Amino acid sequence: MKKEKIIIIGAGLGGLSTGIYAQMNGFETVLYEKNPVPGGLAACWKRKDYLIDGGIHFLTGHKPGLSLYNVFKEVGVHKAEYVDIDTYARYIDERSGITIDISADLDKFQADLLLLFPDDQRIIKRFIKSTRGITKSDISEFGFKEPMELMRTRDWIKEFWQNRKVLKYFLGKSMKPVRDYVKKIKNPILKDLFLYMFLPSVPVAFLWMVLGLVAQNQMGLLAKGSIDFARKMEERYLELGGKIEYKSKITDILVEEDTVVGITLEDGTTQKSDFVIAAIDGKTVIYKMLDGKYTNDKINKIYSEWKTVDSFVSVSLGVDMEFKDEVWMTFIKSTDSVTVAEEEEENILIRFFNYSPHFAPKGKTVIQVDFETEWEYWFVLRDDKKEYNRVKKELSDNTIEWLEKRYPGIKDKVEVIDVATPYTYWRYTVNEKGSYMGFLPTADAFTSSVEKRLPGLSNFYMAGQWSMSMGGVQPVIYSGKHVIQLLCHDEGKEFHTESD
């Protein structure tokens, strides 16, 4: 019997996951990727002897202890190399001279906060108590076991019952955005610490969840960078018999009588298939490739009203210095700002790739300084290449001068400079506004769903971060599993994994 053929658009983590689960379920698949390597946003690039990582910051599920690990095994990423996190981040308030390490040791973290901010002891104790409470159950698959489209009332009841010990941490005031949660905090430094621990828009429950995973020793970094994670998925996919066509940009999705029948490549050639699954930017697919013909009010509202994660510009430096005592991720409330896209930025994030020898030669370090920025500024600026490059150089020069004040001598030790703007990420992925993590993870997003089928269109599905209500490694990998579960359901086939 001839296998049904699926064309998958995009070899990012969502496309690779889709291909893996499709191969497990007896489909013939071909992945088309416009770039020469897999991974999409999980991207790394070489600059001389330095490896610049513009992708995954941290992840969970990389080791036994959580049910998510089983999914990591299914897609092959348990074979990647990881480094456990014992400190989530360091926060430095230069105005006061206060430094706070967000430690995996919750007792220590609480004691440090109580010593520094005694007037806020009540909210500190509640915050830590909730963080501890959320670790009582394995919630790594909560809301991900099945695609939303297939969840019935009894499935939700079962899901809630299994997670009853921690359910209260995801209800009511727990879903209040951090920016609202901090209004009751008296000390402005503690307020800023909570605000910039992740994103101000996320529910406070998200912070409890992240810190709870750190406390459980279930948060990790990629020792060989994001590309190692992507390569392990690529290996798994090819091992299962899948095929990948790199440097193959798809420009159109072929539709006949409201049924998808294949794709058109940039060179004008066409490829037919039984199904097409798009795992790239959702807006490009729905409103450009498909001309906006297959939407409804819900889809239009999502793409017109939901906000994407803010864009950022990243200045990466290869430095002939070691930074052994620095915490891998450091948030700084600076006393002197850095001009970014004509705006003064005083909230600065530094990543020190000092936890693995794979990013820089011995005795040297990659430092990455990230600034939130406006997408429109860079997108307009890119039309004038000379001015675009001048502004990038000015930003890197200003960043190095800023670092010199904090790490004397670094200015003369910089060997490599790389600046990645929102336009860089857009050019590489075509993601809306150069977003690196899809839709903003708000409280509404946590309780909403994005359907993987389009109304009135047959034999077409969507995967990847734009098919989920929020981005990140875990949702993206599950999107691939979910879309094949959905396809198997629609085709009357039993879904299974190789471990079954």
PDB file of C-alpha atoms in Angstrom, residues 10 45-47 104 110 139 148 163 172 183 192 214 229 232 259 270 282 330 342 374 397 418 438 455 473 485:
ATOM      1  CA  GLY A  10      10.294  24.701   7.407  1.00  0.00           C
ATOM      2  CA  TRP A  45      26.822  30.862  13.573  1.00  0.00           C
ATOM      3  CA  LYS A  46      30.619  30.910  13.584  1.00  0.00           C
ATOM      4  CA  ARG A  47      32.684  34.082  13.762  1.00  0.00           C
ATOM      5  CA  ALA A 104      17.961  27.119  42.916  1.00  0.00           C
ATOM      6  CA  GLN A 110      14.064  33.791  50.336  1.00  0.00           C
ATOM      7  CA  ILE A 139       3.314  19.772  35.314  1.00  0.00           C
ATOM      8  CA  MET A 148      -6.787  21.081  22.094  1.00  0.00           C
ATOM      9  CA  ASN A 163      -2.808  18.122  38.528  1.00  0.00           C
ATOM     10  CA  GLY A 172      -7.545  33.542  39.759  1.00  0.00           C
ATOM     11  CA  LYS A 183       2.013  46.963  42.245  1.00  0.00           C
ATOM     12  CA  ASP A 192      12.181  45.583  39.103  1.00  0.00           C
ATOM     13  CA  VAL A 214      15.279  25.499  38.636  1.00  0.00           C
ATOM     14  CA  PHE A 229      19.695  20.524  19.702  1.00  0.00           C
ATOM     15  CA  LYS A 232      19.900  15.858  17.130  1.00  0.00           C
ATOM     16  CA  THR A 259      -7.953  21.283  -1.114  1.00  0.00           C
ATOM     17  CA  THR A 270       6.031  22.337  -8.123  1.00  0.00           C
ATOM     18  CA  GLY A 282       1.709  31.930  10.463  1.00  0.00           C
ATOM     19  CA  THR A 330      22.736  38.688  34.318  1.00  0.00           C
ATOM     20  CA  GLU A 342      17.208  56.255  19.280  1.00  0.00           C
ATOM     21  CA  GLU A 374      11.398  48.433  18.181  1.00  0.00           C
ATOM     22  CA  ASP A 397      30.920  50.633  20.020  1.00  0.00           C
ATOM     23  CA  ASP A 418      28.508  40.430  15.750  1.00  0.00           C
ATOM     24  CA  GLY A 438       5.911  33.862  18.767  1.00  0.00           C
ATOM     25  CA  PRO A 455     -11.628  26.653   8.002  1.00  0.00           C
ATOM     26  CA  VAL A 473      11.016  24.951  22.936  1.00  0.00           C
ATOM     27  CA  GLN A 485      -2.146  13.258  16.297  1.00  0.00           C
TER      28      GLN A 485
END
